[in-house]
Structure formats: C-alpha cells, structure tokens
Short mmCIF file of C-alpha atoms in Angstrom, two decimals:
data_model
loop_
_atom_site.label_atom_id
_atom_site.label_comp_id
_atom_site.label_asym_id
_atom_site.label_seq_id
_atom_site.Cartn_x
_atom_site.Cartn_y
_atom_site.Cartn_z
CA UNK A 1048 120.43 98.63 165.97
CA UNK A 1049 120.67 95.95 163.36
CA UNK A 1050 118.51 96.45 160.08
CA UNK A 1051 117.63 94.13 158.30
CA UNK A 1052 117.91 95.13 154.90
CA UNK A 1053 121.14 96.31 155.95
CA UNK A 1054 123.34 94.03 159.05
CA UNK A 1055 125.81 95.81 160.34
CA UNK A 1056 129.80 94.34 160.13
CA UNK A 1057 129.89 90.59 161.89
CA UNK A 1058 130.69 90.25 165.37
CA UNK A 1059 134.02 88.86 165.72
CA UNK A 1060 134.01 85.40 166.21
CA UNK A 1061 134.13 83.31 169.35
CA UNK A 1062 137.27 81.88 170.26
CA UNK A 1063 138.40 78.56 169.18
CA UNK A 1064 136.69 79.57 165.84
CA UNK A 1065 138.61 82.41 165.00
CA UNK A 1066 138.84 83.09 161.60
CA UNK A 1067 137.66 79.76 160.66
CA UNK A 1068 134.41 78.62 159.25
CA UNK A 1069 132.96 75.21 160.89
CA UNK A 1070 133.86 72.09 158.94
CA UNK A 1071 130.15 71.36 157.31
CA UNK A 1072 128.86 67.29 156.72
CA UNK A 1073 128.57 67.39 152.81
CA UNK A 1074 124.81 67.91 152.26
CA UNK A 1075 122.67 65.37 149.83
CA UNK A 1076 121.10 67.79 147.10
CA UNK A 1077 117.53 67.00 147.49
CA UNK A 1078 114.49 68.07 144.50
CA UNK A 1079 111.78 67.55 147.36
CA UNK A 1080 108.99 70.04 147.27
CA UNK A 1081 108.64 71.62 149.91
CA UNK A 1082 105.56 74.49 149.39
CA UNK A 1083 105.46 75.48 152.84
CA UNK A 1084 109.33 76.55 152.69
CA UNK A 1085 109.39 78.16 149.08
CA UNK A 1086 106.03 79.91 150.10
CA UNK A 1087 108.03 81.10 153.22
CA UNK A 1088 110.97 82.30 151.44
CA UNK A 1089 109.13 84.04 148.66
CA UNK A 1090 107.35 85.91 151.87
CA UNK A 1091 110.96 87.00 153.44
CA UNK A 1092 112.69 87.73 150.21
CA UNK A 1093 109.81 89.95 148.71
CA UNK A 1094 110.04 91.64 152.22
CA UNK A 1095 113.41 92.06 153.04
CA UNK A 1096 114.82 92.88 148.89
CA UNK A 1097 111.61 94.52 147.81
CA UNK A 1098 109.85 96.14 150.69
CA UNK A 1099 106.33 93.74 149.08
CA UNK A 1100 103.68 93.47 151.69
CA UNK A 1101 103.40 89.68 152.77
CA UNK A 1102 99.53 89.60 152.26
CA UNK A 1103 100.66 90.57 148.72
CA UNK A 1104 103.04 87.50 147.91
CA UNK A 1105 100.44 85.35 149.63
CA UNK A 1106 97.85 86.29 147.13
CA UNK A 1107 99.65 85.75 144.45
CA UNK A 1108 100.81 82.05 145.43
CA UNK A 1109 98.97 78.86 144.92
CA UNK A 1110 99.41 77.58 147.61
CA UNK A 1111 96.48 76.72 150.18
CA UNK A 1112 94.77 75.14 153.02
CA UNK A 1113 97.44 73.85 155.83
CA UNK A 1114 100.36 74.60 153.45
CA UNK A 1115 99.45 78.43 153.21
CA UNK A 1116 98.84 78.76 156.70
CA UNK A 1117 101.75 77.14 157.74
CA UNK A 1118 104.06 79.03 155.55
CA UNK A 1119 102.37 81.90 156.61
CA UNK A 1120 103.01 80.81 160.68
CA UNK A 1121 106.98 80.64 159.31
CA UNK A 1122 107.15 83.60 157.54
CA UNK A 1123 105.59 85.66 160.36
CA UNK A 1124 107.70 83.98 163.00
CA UNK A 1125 110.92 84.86 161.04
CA UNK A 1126 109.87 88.55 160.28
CA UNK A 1127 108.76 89.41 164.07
CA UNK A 1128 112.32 88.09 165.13
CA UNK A 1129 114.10 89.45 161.75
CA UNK A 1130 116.46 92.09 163.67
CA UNK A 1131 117.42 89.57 166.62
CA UNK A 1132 117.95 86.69 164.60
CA UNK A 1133 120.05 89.07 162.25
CA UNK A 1134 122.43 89.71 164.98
CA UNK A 1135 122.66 86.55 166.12
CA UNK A 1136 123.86 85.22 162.65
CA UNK A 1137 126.74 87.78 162.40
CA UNK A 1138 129.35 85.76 164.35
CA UNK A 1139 128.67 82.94 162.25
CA UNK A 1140 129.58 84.70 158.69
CA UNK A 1141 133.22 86.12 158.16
CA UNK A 1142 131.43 87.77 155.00
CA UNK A 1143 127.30 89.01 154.06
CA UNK A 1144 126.17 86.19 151.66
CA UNK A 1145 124.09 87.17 149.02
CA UNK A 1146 120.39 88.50 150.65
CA UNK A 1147 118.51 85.23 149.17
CA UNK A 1148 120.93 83.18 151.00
CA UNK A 1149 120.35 85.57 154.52
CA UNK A 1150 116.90 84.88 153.96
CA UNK A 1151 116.83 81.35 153.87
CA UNK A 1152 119.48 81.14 156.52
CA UNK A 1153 117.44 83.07 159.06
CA UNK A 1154 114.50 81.15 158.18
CA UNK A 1155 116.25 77.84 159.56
CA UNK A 1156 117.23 80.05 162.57
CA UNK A 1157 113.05 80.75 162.93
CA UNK A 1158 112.67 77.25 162.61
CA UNK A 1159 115.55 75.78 165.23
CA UNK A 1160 114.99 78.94 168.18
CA UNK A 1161 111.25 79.83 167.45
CA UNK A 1162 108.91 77.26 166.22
CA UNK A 1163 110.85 74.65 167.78
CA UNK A 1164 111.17 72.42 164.65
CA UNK A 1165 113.36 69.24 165.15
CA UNK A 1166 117.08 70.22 164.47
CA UNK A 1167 117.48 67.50 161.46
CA UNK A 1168 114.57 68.89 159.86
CA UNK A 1169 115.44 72.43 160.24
CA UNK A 1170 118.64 72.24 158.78
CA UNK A 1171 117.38 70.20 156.33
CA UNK A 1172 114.79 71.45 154.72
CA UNK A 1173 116.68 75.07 154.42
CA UNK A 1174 119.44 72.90 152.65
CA UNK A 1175 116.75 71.61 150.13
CA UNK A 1176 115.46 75.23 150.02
CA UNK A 1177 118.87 76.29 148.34
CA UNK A 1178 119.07 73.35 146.54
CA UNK A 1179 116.01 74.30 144.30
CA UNK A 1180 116.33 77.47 144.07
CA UNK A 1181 119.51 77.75 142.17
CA UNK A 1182 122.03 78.49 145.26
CA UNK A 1183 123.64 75.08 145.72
CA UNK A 1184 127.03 76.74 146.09
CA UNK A 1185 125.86 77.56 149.70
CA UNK A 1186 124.10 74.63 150.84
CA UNK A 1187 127.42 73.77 152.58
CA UNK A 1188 127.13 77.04 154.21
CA UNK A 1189 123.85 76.94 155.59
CA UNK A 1190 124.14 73.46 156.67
CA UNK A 1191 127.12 74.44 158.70
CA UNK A 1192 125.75 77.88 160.33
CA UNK A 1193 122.43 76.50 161.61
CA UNK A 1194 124.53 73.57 163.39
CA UNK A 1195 126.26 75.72 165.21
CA UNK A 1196 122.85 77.39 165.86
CA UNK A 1197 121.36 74.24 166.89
CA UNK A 1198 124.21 73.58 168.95
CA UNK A 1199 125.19 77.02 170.62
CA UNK A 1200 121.77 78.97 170.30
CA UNK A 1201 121.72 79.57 174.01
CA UNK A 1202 125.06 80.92 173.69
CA UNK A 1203 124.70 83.03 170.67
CA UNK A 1204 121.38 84.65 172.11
CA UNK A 1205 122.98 85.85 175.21
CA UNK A 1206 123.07 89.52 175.79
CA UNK A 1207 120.74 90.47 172.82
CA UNK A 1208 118.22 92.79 173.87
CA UNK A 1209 115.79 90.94 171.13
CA UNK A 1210 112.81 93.63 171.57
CA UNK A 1211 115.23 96.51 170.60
CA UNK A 1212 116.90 94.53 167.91
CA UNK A 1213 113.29 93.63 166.24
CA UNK A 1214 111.93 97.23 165.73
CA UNK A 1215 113.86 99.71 163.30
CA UNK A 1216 115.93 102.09 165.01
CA UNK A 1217 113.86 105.01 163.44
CA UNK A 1218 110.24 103.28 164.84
CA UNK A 1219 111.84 102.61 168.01
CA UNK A 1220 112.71 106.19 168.49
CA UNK A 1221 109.23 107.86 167.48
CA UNK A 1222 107.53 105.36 169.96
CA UNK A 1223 109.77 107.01 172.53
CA UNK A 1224 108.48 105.57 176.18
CA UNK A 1225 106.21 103.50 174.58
CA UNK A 1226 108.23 101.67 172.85
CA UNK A 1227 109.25 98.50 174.98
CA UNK A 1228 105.80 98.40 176.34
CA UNK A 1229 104.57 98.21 172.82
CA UNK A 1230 106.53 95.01 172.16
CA UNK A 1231 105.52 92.84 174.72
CA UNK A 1232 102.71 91.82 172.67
CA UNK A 1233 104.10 91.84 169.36
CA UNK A 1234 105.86 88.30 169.88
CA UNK A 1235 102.35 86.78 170.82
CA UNK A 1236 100.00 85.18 167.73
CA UNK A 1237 96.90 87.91 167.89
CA UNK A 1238 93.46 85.66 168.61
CA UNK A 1239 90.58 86.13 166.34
CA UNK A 1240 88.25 89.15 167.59
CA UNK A 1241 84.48 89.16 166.32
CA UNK A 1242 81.83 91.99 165.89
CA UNK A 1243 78.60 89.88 166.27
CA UNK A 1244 75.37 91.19 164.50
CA UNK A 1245 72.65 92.08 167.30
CA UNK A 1246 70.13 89.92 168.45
CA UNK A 1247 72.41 86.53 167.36
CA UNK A 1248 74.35 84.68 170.17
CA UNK A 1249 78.28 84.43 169.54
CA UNK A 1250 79.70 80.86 168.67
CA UNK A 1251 80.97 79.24 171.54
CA UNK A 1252 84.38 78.90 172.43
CA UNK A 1253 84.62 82.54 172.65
CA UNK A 1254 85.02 85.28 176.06
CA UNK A 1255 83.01 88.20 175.62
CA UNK A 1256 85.54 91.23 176.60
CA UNK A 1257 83.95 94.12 178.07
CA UNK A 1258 84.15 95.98 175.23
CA UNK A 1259 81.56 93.94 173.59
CA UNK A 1260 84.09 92.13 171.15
CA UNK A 1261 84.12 88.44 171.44
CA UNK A 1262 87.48 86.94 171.23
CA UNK A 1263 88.84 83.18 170.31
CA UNK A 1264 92.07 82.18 170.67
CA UNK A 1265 94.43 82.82 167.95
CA UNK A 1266 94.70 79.93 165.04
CA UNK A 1267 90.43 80.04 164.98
CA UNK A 1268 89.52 80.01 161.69
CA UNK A 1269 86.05 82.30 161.46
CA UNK A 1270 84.61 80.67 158.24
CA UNK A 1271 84.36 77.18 160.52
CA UNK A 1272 82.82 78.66 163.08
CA UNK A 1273 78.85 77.89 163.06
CA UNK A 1274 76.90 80.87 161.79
CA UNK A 1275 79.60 82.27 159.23
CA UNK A 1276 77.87 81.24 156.62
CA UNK A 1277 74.67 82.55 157.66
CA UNK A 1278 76.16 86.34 157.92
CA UNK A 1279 75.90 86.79 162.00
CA UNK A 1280 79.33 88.10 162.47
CA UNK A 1281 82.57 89.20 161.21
CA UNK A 1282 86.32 89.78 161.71
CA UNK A 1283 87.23 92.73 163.21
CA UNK A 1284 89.95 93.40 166.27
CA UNK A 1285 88.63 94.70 169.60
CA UNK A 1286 90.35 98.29 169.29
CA UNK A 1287 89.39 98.75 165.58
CA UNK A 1288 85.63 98.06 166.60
CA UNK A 1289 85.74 100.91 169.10
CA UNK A 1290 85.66 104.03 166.71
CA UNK A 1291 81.89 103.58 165.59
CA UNK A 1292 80.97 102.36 168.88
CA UNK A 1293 82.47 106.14 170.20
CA UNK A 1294 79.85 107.82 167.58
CA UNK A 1295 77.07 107.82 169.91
CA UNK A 1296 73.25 107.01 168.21
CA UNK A 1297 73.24 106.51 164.81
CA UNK A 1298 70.07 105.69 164.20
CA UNK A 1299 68.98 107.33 160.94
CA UNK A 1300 71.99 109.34 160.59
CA UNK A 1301 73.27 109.90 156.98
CA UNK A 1302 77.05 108.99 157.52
CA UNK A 1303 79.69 108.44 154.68
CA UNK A 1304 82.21 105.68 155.48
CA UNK A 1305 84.90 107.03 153.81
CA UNK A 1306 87.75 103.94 152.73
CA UNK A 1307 85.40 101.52 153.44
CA UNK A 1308 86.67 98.39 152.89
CA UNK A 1309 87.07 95.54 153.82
CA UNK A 1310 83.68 96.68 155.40
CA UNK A 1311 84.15 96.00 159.66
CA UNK A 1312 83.00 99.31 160.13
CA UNK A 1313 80.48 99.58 157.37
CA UNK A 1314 78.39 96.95 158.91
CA UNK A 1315 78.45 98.47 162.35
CA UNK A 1316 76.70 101.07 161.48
CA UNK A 1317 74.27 99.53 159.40
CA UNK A 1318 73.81 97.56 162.55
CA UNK A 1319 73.58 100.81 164.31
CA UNK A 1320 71.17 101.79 162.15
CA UNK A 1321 72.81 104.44 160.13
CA UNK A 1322 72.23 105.15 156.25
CA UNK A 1323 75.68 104.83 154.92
CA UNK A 1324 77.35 105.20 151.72
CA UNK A 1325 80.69 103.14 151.50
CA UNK A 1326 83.10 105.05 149.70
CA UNK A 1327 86.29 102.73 148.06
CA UNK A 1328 88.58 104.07 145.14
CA UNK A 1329 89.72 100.82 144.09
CA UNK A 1330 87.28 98.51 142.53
CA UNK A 1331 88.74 94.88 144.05
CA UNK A 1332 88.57 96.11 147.39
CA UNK A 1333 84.89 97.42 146.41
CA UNK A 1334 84.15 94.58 145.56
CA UNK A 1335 84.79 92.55 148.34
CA UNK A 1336 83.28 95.03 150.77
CA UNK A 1337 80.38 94.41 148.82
CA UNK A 1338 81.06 90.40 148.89
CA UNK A 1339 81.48 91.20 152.66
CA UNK A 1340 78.31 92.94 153.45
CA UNK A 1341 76.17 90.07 150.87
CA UNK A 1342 77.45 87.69 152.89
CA UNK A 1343 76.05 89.53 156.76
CA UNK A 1344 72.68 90.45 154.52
CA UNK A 1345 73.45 94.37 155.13
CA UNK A 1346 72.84 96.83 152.43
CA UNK A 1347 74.92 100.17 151.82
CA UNK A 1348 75.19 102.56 148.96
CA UNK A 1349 78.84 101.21 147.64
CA UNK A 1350 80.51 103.96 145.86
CA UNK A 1351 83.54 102.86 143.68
CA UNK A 1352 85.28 106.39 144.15
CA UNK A 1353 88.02 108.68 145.30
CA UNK A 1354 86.79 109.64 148.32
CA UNK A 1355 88.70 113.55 147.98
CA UNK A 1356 86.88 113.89 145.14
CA UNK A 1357 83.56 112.64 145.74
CA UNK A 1358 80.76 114.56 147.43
CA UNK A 1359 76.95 113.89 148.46
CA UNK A 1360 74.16 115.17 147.21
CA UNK A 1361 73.50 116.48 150.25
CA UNK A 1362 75.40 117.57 153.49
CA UNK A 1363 75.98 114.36 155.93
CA UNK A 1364 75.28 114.50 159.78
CA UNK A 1365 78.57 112.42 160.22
CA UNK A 1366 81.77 111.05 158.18
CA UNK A 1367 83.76 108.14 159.54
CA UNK A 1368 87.28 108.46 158.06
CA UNK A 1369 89.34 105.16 158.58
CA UNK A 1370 92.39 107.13 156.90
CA UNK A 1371 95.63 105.57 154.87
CA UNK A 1372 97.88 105.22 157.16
CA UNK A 1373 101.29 103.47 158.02
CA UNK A 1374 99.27 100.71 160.24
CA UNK A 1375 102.03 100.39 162.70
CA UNK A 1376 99.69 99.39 165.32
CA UNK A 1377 98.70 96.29 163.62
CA UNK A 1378 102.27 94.98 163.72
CA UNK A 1379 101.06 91.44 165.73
CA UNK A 1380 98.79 90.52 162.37
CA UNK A 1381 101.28 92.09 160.06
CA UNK A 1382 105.06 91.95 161.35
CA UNK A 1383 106.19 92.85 157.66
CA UNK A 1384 104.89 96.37 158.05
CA UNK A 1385 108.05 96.86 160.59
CA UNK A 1386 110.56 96.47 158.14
CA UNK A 1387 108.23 97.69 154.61
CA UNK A 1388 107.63 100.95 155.95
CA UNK A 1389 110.08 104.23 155.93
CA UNK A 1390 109.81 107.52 158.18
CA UNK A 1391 109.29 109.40 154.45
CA UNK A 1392 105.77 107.16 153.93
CA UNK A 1393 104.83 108.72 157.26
CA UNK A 1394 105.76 112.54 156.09
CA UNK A 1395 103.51 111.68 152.45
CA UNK A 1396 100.95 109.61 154.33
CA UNK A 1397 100.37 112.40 157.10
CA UNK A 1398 99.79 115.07 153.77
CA UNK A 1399 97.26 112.87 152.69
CA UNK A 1400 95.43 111.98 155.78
CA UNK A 1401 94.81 116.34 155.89
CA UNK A 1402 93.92 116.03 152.93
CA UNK A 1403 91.30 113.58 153.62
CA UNK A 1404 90.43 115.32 156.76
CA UNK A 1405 89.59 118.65 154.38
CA UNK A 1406 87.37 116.11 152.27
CA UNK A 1407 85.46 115.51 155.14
CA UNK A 1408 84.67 118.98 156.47
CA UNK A 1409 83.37 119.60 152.99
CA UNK A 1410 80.65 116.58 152.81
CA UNK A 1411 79.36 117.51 156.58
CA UNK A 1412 76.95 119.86 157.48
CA UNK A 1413 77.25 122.64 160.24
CA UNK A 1414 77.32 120.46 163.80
CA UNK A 1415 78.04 117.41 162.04
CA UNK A 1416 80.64 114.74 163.05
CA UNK A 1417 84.25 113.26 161.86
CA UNK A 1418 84.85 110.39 163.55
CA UNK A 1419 88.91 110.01 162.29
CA UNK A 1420 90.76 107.05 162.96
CA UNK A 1421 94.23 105.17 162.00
CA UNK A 1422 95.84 102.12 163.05
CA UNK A 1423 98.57 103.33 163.83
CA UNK A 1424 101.31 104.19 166.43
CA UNK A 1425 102.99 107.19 165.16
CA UNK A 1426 102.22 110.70 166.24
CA UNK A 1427 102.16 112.20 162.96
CA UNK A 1428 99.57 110.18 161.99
CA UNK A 1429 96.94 110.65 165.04
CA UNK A 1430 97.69 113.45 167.73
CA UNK A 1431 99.40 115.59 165.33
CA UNK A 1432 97.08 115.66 162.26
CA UNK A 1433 94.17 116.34 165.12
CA UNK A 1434 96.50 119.15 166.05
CA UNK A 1435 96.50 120.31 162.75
CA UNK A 1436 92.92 120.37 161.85
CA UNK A 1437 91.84 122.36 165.03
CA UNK A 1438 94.24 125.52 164.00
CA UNK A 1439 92.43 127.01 161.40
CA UNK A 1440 88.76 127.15 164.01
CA UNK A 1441 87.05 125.15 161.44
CA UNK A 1442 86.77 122.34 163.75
CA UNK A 1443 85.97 121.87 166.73
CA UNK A 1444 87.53 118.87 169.09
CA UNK A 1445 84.56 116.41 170.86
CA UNK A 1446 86.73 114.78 173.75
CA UNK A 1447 85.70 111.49 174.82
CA UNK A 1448 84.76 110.93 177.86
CA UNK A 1449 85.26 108.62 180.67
CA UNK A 1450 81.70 106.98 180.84
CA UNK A 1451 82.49 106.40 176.81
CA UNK A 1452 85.76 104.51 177.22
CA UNK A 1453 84.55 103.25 180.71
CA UNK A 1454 85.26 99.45 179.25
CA UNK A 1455 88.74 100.66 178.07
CA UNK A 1456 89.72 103.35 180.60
CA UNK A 1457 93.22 103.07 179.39
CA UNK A 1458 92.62 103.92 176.52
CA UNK A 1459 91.58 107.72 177.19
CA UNK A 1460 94.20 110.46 176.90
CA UNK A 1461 94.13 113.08 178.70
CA UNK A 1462 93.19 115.53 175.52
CA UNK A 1463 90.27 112.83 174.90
CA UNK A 1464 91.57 111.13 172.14
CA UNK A 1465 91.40 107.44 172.09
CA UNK A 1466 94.51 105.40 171.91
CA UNK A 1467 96.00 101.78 172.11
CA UNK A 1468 99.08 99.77 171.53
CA UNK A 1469 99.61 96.15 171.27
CA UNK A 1470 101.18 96.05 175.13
CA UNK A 1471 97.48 96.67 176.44
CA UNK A 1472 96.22 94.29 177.68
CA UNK A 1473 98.63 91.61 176.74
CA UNK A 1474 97.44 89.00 179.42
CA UNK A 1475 93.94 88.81 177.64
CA UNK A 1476 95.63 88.44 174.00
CA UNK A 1477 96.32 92.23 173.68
CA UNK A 1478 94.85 94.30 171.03
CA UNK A 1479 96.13 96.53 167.86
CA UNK A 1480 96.95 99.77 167.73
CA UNK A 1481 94.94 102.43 167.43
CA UNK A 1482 94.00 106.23 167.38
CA UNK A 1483 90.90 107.87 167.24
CA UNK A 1484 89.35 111.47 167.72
CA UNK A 1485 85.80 113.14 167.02
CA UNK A 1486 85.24 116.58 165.34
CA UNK A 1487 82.77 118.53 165.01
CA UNK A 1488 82.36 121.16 161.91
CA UNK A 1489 81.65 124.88 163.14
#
C-alpha cells in the first residue's frame, strides 16, 4: 500500500527508459494567474504536508463563485485518487522530489486521467503552477512526467488495484470485508440530499427516496433552489437524517441536542415538535447554527457550552448525541479525511465519545432516551462504544426494529443498530456513512 505522505521506493523503470529521464520541450515561464490551480494546490499541500482539513484552507482563501468550486472539484478529484495516482508516478521519478513538487505533479495527473482536461492545458497550467510559486527548477520536470502520462496513462495504470491503493493501509484493514464494497461509491460526486420542512412541497428537480429525503443530483447548489431563502428546507444527507427520524414521537419531549451544529438535526426535531436546547462549545459554529435555524424560522434554546460540563435544570426525556468522531463515513463529501486522520485520533476520539456518552446518562431521567450517532465507519467508534456503555447495567440497549428501518432494511444489524456505508445504494447516488443506536437509562 502506497501512502501518500510517504511513497514507497519507485518502480523500476520501463524499458527503453532505463535509467534515463525523458528529454523535456523547454517550458515558457508564465506569471498567469491561475486561482483555480493555486487554490487547488494550497488544498493538496495543506493536506498531504500538514494533515489541514480542506474545508479549512477553503475558508481561509479568497477565492469564490466558479473559481472556488472548481478548485474545489480539482482538489477533491486529486485527493480521492491520491494513493493510485501516487503509484502510478513512481516509474516516472528515479528520485522523491520535494512534496510541493509531488503535489503539483499529481495534480496534472488529476487533471490528464480524471477530469479529462485537454493534455496542453494540463501540462501547462501545472508548469505555470511551479513557475509562481518559487519551484522553477522543476518546471522541466513536471513538463516531462505528465507527457509521458498523457502519452502512456493506459499503460502506466495497468495492474493497479486503484480502490486498494486510495484508502490507507491501516483504514483498509479496520473496514475488513467491507472495505471494497465501501469504495465503490467513494469515486462518485455525492448529490445534494434535502430535509424539507413539513407541509412545504420540495423544489423540483428532485426524487423523493423512500426514506423521505429528497435528493438532486450532485453539483445542485441549494441556495438557488426556489424556497431557500424562504427557510423550507435544508442540507442534510439521507443517512444522517435517519437518527431523529429513529426517535419515535417527539412531540413535546424535552430533548438536548448535544453538538448541535451546523443544526440538520436541530431543526428536525423542532419540526418534530420537540423542545430542544442546542448545545455547541465553540461560539462560530454557535453561531451559525443559530444563522441556520433564523434562516428555516425555527427557534431553540442555543447554548454556547461544553456539552460534558453542562447540565439542565431539569432531567430530559431524551438526548441526541451526534458525537466527535473520525467521520470516515463521509469520505465522498470529504476525501481529505482519508489521508488527515490516524488510527491514534480513533483510540482519543473513542475516550471522548464515553465520555460524552456518561454526559448524557447524567442529563436524562429514569426511562429516558440516547439516541447516539457518528459518521463514521470504524468499529471503535459505533458498535464498540455501544458495547461499552451496556457493561456497567446502566443502560439499557432499544434495538431497532424492522418496521423502523423498513425504508432502509439494509441498514439494520442484526444487534439493532443502524448502519451504512457509502457502497449502499450506489446506483441511486449512495449515501454516507453512518452508525446509530438508542439507549435507554435504567
């Protein structure tokens, strides 16, 4: 298995090349700007040399409209084929050029084998790309190595098993016969899946799944779509819209939303008719739950607070706990997590997830509900931490049932816990990863 932060040794080279690097056409240093490119690369390298979230280098950028979205397109195509197009490189360099370099270099390969850009412009604008950002010294050798990509791709991709090669050996291995199933639909763009408010009539364009979600196809962009504006639905993927959904009647219910933001869930069961409190520690994601909720005309009591420390006045009848977690399962909207995360975040996130867990049992009163969920497709963070939480009697497990999951039958384990991966369904556009499972305090 290839990593990307770290390739292993080259291939050896084909023959008639042996030992030889391609003769390169000079390139013509170009000052062009190019935002969608530097955007790109400032995605890859803060991903690859400093494990940064790509959300988090597209917030800081200001870049927008078309150009952010189609740096973002780039960026995402190059991370979900990072390990494959890794590999593929390695004949192609008799030594590791510096990790800036590897970045832009497997950019152009994104470009030439995945997005299907014209082979003058891939090569190209990669070229430019070094040019400006102080690497001229290997302009020459990028111009040369995606060439030979554009000429021998077919060649160089044979025999690379590329959904092995694009998952780190360690997640590969903990998704154990899941895992190729799990990949065939993280190379697919994920549509755009909307909760609508009751009583308003989706936008068209959309198929209602049986679920209830209402899905678009992907590249929709929700804030055109007539009735944004007006509050009558929001974002929210098909499987993460299912935990609420599995809470039975809310109606006046005191239930704590505990992590709240960016508020999917939050409005659910306002819509359910729930009295909820919104718990968020950190003030700008407060803040845009609240933003969020304005914007549907829902109210909530938003509590800027840790939610293991803070505690109701009064015992709750339920506590939806959307936990920290690794969010493995939402690897088709965010490729980067594949290569940010490490099996040690699991081990610390896992300690805090009981942790949270113990928070809840404490705000609930006797009989009351825990509704716990992650997105994510590690065992340590669902089946495990449910494991965990039933030893000491406190709890007690609520299976769901088949007439609950009846839409999503697949999704039903055989303990009762509810479970997806982004192979489901992969005909219909697929869905993220999730786990869910419902407690009840003794």
């Amino acid at each position: 298995m290839t990593n990307a932060s770290s390739p292993r040794p080259a291939r050896s080279p084909p023959k008639g090349g042996r030992g030889r690097r391609p003769a390169a056409r000079p390139a013509s240093i170009s000052r062009h700007e190019d935002p969608v490119r530097d955007l790109a690369f400032d995605i890859i390298c803060g991903v690859v040399e400093h494990r940064r979230m790509l959300e988090t280098t597209l917030e800081r950028s200001s870049c927008e409209g078309r150009d952010r979205a189609a740096a973002h397109r780039l960026a995402a195509a190059t991370l979900r084929h990072l390990g494959s197009m890794t590999e593929l490189l390695q004949p192609l360099l008799r030594r590791q050029p510096p990790e800036p370099v590897r970045c832009a270099l497997l950019l152009g390969v994104a470009q030439i084998i995945h997005l299907q850009t014209p082979p003058h412009a891939a090569v190209g604008t990669i070229v430019d790309l070094l040019h400006r950002r102080g690497l001229s010294p290997f302009a020459g050798l990028a111009n040369a190595v995606l060439r030979r990509v554009v000429r021998e791709a077919e060649t160089l991709k044979e025999g690379l098993d590329d959904a092995r090669l694009d998952v780190p050996h360690w997640l590969w291995s903990s998704w154990g016969r899941r895992a190729r199933s799990i990949t065939q639909g993280f190379y697919q763009e994920a549509p755009l899946d909307l909760t609508v408010k009751p009583g308003y009539e989706a936008p068209e364009g959309g198929e209602t799944l049986p679920t209830g979600t209402v899905r678009y196809p992907a590249g929709t962009k929700m804030a055109d779509l007539p009735g944004f504006a007006e509050g009558q639905f929001w974002a929210q993927d098909m499987a993460a819209a299912m935990p609420v959904r599995l809470m039975g009647d809310m109606r006046g219910k005191r239930v704590a939303d505990l992590c709240a933001a960016p508020g999917g869930k939050t409005a659910q069961l306002l819509c359910a008719g729930a009295e909820v409190m919104a718990v968020e520690r950190e003030k700008p994601r407060a803040q845009r739950l609240k933003e969020n909720l304005a914007r549907l005309q829902l109210k909530a009591e938003v509590i800027v607070g840790d939610a293991l420390r803070w505690r109701p006045s009064e015992p709750l009848d339920a506590v939806l706990l959307d936990a920290p977690c690794s969010a493995t399962g939402t690897l088709r909207r965010h490729p980067d997590v594949l290569w940010i995360k490490r099996p040690r975040d699991i081990t610390t996130l896992a300690a805090g997830q009981d942790r949270f867990i113990d928070a809840a049992y404490d705000m609930l009163k006797p009989g009351g509900m825990l509704l716990y969920a992650v997105c994510s497709l590690q065992d340590e963070e669902g089946p495990q931490r449910i494991a965990h939480a039933l030893e000491d009697g406190r709890w007690k497990l609520s299976p769901f049932t088949e007439d609950e999951l009846a839409a999503l039958p697949r999704a039903r384990t055989e303990e009762g816990y509810f479970r997806t991966h982004p192979g489901m369904n992969v005909a219909q556009g697929g869905m993220d990863g999730f786990f869910a499972a419902r407690l009840i305090r003794r």
